[in-house]
Tab-separated table of C-alpha atoms in Angstrom:
chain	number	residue	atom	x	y	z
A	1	UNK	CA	17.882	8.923	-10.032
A	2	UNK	CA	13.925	8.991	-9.945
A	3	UNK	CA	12.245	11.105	-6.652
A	4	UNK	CA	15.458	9.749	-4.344
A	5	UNK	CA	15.734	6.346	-5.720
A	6	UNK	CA	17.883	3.995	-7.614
A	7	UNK	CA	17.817	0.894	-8.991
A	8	UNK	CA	14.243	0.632	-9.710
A	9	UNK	CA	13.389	-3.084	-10.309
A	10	UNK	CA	10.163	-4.879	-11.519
A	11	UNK	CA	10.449	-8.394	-9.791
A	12	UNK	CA	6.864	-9.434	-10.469
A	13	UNK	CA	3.912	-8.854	-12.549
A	14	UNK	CA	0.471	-10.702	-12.500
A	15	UNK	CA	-3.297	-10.290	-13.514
A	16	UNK	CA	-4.891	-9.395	-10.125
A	17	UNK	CA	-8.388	-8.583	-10.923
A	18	UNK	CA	-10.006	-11.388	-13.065
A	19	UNK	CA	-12.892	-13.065	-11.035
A	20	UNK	CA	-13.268	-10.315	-8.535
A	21	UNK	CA	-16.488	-10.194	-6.984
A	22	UNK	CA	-17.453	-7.155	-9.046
A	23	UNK	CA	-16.607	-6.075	-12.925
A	24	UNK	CA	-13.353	-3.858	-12.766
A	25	UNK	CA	-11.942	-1.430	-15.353
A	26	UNK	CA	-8.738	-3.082	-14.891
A	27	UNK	CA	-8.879	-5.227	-17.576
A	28	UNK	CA	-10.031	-2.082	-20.652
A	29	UNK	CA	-6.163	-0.903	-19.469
A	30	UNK	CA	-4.173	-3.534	-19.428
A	31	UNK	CA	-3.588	-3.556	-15.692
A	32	UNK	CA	-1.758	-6.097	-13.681
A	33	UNK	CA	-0.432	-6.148	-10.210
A	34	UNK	CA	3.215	-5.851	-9.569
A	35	UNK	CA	6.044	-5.931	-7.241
A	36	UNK	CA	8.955	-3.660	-7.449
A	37	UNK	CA	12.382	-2.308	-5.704
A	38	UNK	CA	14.386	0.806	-5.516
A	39	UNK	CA	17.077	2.122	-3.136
A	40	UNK	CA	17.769	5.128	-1.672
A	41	UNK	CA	21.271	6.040	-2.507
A	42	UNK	CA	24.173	5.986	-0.170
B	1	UNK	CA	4.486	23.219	-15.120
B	2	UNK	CA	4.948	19.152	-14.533
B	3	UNK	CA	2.582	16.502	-15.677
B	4	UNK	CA	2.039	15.426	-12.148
B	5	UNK	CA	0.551	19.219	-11.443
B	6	UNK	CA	-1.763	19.206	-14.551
B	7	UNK	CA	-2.732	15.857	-13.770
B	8	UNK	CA	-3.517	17.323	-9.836
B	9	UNK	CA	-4.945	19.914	-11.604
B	10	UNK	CA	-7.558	18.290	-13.635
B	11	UNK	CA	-8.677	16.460	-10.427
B	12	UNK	CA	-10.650	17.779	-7.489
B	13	UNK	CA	-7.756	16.100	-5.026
B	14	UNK	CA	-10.181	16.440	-1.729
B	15	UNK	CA	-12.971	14.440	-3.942
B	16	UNK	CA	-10.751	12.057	-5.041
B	17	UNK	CA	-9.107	11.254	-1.212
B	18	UNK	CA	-12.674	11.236	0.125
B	19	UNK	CA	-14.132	8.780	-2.302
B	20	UNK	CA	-10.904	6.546	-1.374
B	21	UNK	CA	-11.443	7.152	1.958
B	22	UNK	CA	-14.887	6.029	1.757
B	23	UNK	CA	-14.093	2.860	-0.311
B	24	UNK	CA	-11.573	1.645	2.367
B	25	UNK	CA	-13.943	2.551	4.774
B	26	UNK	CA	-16.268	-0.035	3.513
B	27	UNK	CA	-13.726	-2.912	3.113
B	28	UNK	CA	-12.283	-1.992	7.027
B	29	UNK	CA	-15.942	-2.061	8.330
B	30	UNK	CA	-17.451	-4.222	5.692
B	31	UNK	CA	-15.369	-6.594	4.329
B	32	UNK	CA	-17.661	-9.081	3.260
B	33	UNK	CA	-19.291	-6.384	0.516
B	34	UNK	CA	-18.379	-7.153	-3.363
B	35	UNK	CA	-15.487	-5.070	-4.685
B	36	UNK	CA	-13.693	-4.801	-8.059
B	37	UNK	CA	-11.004	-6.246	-6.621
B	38	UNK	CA	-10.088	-9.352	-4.289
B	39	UNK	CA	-9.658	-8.964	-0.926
B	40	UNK	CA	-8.959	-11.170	2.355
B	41	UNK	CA	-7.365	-14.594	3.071
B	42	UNK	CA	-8.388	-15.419	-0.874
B	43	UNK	CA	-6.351	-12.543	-1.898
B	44	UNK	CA	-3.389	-12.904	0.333
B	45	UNK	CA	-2.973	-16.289	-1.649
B	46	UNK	CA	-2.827	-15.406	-4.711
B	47	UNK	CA	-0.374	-12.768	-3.704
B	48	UNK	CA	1.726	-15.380	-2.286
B	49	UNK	CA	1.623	-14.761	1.530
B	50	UNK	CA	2.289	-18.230	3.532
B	51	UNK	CA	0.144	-19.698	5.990
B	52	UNK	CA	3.055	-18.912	8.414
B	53	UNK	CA	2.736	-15.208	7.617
B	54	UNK	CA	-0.801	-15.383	8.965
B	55	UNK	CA	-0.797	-18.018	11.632
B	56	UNK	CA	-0.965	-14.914	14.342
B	57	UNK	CA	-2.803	-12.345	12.312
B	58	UNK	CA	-5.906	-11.544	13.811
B	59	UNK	CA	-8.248	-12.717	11.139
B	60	UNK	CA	-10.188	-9.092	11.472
B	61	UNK	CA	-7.294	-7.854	9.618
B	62	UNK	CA	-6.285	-10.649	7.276
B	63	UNK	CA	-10.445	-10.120	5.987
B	64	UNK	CA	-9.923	-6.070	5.451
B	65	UNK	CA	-6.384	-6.836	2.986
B	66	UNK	CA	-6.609	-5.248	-0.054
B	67	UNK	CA	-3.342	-4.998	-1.600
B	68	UNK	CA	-1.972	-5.832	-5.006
B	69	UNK	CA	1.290	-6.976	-4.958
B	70	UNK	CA	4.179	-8.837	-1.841
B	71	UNK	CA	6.304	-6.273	-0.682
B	72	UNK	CA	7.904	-8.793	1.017
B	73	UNK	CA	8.827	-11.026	-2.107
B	74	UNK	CA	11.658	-8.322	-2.638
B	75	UNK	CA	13.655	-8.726	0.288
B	76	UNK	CA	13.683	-10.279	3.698
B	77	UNK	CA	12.942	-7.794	6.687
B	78	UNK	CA	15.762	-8.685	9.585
B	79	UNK	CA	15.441	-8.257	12.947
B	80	UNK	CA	15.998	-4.997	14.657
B	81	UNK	CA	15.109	-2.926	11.284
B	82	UNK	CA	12.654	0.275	11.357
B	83	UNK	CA	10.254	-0.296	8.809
B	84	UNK	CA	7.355	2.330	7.401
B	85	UNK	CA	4.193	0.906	5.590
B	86	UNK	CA	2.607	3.597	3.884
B	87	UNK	CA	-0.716	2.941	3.512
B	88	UNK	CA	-1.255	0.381	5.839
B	89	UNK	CA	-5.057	0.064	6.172
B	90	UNK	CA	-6.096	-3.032	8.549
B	91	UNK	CA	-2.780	-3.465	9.394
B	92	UNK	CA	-1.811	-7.135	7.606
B	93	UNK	CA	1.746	-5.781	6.055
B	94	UNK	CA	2.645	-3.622	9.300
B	95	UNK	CA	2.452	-6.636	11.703
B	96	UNK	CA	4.032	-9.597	9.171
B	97	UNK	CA	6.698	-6.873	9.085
B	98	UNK	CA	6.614	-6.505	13.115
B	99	UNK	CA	7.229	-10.473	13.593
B	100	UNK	CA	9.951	-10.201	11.202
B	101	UNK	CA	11.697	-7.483	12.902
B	102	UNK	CA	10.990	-8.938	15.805
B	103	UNK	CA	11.402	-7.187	19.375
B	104	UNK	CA	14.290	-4.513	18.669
B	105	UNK	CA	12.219	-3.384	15.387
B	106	UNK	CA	9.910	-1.395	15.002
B	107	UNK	CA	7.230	-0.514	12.144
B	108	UNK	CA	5.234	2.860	11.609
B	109	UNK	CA	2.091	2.032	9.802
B	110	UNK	CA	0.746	5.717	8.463
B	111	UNK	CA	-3.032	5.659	6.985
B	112	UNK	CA	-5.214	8.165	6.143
B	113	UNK	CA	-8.346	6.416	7.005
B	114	UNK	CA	-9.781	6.413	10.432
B	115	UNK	CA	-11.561	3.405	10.272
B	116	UNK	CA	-8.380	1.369	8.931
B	117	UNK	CA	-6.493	3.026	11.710
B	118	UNK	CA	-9.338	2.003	14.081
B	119	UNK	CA	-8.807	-1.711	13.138
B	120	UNK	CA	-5.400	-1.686	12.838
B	121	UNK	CA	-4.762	-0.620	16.477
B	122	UNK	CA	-7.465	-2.501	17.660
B	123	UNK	CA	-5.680	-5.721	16.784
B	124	UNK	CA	-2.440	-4.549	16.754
B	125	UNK	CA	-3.301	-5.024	20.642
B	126	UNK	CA	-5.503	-8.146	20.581
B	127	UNK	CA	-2.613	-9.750	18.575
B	128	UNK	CA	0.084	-8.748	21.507
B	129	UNK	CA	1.871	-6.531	19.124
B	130	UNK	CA	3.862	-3.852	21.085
B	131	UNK	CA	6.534	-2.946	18.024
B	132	UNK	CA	4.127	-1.149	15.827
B	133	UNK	CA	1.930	1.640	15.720
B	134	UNK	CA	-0.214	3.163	13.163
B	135	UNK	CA	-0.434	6.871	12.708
B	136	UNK	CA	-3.016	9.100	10.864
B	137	UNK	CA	-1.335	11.015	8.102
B	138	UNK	CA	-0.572	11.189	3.883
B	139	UNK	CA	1.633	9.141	1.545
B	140	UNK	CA	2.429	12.698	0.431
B	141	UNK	CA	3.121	13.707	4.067
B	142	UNK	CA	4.530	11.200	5.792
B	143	UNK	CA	4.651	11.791	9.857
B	144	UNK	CA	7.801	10.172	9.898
B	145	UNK	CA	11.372	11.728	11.150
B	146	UNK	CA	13.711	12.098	8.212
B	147	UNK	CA	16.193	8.964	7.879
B	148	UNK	CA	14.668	6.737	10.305
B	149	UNK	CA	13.488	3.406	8.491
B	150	UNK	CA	15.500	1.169	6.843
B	151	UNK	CA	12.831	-0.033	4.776
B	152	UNK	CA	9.629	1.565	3.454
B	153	UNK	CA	6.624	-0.882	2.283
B	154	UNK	CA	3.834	-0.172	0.848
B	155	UNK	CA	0.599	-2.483	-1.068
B	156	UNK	CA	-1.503	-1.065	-3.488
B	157	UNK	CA	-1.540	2.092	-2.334
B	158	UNK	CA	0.480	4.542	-4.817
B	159	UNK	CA	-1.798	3.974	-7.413
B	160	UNK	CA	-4.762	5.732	-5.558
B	161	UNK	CA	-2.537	8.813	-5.361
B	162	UNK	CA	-2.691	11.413	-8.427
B	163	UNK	CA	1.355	12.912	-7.376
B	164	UNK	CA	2.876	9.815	-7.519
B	165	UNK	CA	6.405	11.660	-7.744
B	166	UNK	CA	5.375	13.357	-4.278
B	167	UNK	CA	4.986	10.437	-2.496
B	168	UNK	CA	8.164	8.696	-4.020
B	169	UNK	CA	10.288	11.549	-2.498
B	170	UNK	CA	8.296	11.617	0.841
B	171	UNK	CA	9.124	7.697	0.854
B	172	UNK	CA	13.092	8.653	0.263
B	173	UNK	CA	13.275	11.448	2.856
B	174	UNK	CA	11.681	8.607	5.831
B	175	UNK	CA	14.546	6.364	4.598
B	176	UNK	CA	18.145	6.415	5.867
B	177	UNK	CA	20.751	6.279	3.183
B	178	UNK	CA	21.002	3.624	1.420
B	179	UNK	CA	17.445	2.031	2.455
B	180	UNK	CA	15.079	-0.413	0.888
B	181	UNK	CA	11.735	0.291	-0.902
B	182	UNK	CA	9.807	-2.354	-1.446
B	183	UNK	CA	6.707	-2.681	-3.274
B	184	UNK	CA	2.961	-3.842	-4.536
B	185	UNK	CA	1.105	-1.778	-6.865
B	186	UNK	CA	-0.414	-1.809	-9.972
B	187	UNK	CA	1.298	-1.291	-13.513
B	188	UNK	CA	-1.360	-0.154	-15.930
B	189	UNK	CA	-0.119	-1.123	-20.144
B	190	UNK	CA	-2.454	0.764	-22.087
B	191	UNK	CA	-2.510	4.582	-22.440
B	192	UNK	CA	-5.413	6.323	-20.294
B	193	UNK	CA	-7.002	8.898	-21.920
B	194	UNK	CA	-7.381	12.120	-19.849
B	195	UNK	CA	-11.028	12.105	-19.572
B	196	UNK	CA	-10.966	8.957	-17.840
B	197	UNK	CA	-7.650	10.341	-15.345
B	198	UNK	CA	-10.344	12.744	-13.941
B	199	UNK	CA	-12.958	10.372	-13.678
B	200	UNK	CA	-13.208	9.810	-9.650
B	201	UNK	CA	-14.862	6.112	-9.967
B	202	UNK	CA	-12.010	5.082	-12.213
B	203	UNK	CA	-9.592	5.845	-9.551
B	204	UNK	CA	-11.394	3.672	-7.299
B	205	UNK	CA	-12.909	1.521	-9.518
């Protein structure tokens, strides 16, 4: 168990950033947006 | 000593929540500006929010969005659930989530930026919602009873705090046991070297 949770899940995971408006650091490290899950246990 | 207190450590922590506070600032009062990242209608496409999420958002709040991921993609919100949205800004997550909880729900939006608070309330009411309400307050310090949502979302907002851990367990006290957290961030590949973890503009740019 991480901080209270289980069951930590990734569900998602795309590049976010390219062609915003201004240049972003995301790109120099590797950063994409996500979506994840966890429970808190019974 | 843990990593999360040597990271806090390295970082002036009232510098870095006042440069984020002045960033979101700018996208709640100016959202037209250019930012590093997307924001808006344009954004809440590519993160996959339907037109039928949005069809009674005031459009003052779909224009201040600024997430980075769909915390609704994870799981359907039913109706009569408590929900939390930590970090709620202009309000977009907080009231999708208060039409899917529908009248015997209820959603606590908690912000630490006046001016997204500002906006959120003001068309919370505009928009005829009267299940949610946004409060003032810290991922890290959430003013939220123990146990009382059965769901915590948040968008894009973890990332912009240094004690990630702290705000994890803040988000599992709010819940009731077995609850649901559900979330957008960010998921960065490449190792960042510690100069740059104390570099202020990095965390907001």
């Amino acid at each position: 168990m991480a901080a209270g949770f289980v069951d930590f899940e990734i569900t998602w995971r795309a590049d976010i950033f390219s062609g915003a408006p201004q240049s972003s650091s995301a790109a120099e490290f590797g950063t994409f947006g996500i979506n994840f899950r966890a429970h808190k246990p019974l | 000593m843990t990593a999360s207190a040597i990271f806090t450590q390295a970082l002036d922590l009232e510098s870095l929540r006042a440069a984020v506070q002045e960033e979101y600032k700018l996208v709640a009062l100016e959202p037209e500006h250019s930012f590093h990242f997307h924001t808006g209608r344009p954004l809440a496409h590519l993160l996959g929010y339907p037109d039928a999420w949005l069809a009674d958002i005031p459009e003052s709040t779909i224009e201040s969005f600024a997430g980075t991921g769909n915390p609704f993609r994870l799981g359907a919100l039913q109706p009569g659930e408590r929900v939390v949205d930590v970090g709620s800004g202009a309000g977009i997550d907080s009231l999708i989530a208060a039409r899917m909880v529908g009248p015997n729900g209820q959603v606590i939006g908690v912000d630490m930026t006046p001016a997204m608070l500002e906006k959120a309330r003001h068309n919370a009411a505009i928009g005829g919602f009267t299940n949610v309400e946004f409060r003032e307050g810290l991922a890290e310090a959430l003013p939220v009873p123990g146990g009382w949502a059965d769901v915590v979302i948040s968008n894009g907002v973890l990332n912009l705090i240094p004690d990630k851990g702290a705000a994890l367990r803040e988000m599992a006290r709010v819940l009731k046991p077995g609850g649901r957290l559900q979330v957008g961030d960010i998921l960065v590949e490449k190792a960042v070297p510690e100069d740059a973890k104390s570099d202020i503009n990095l965390w907001t740019g």
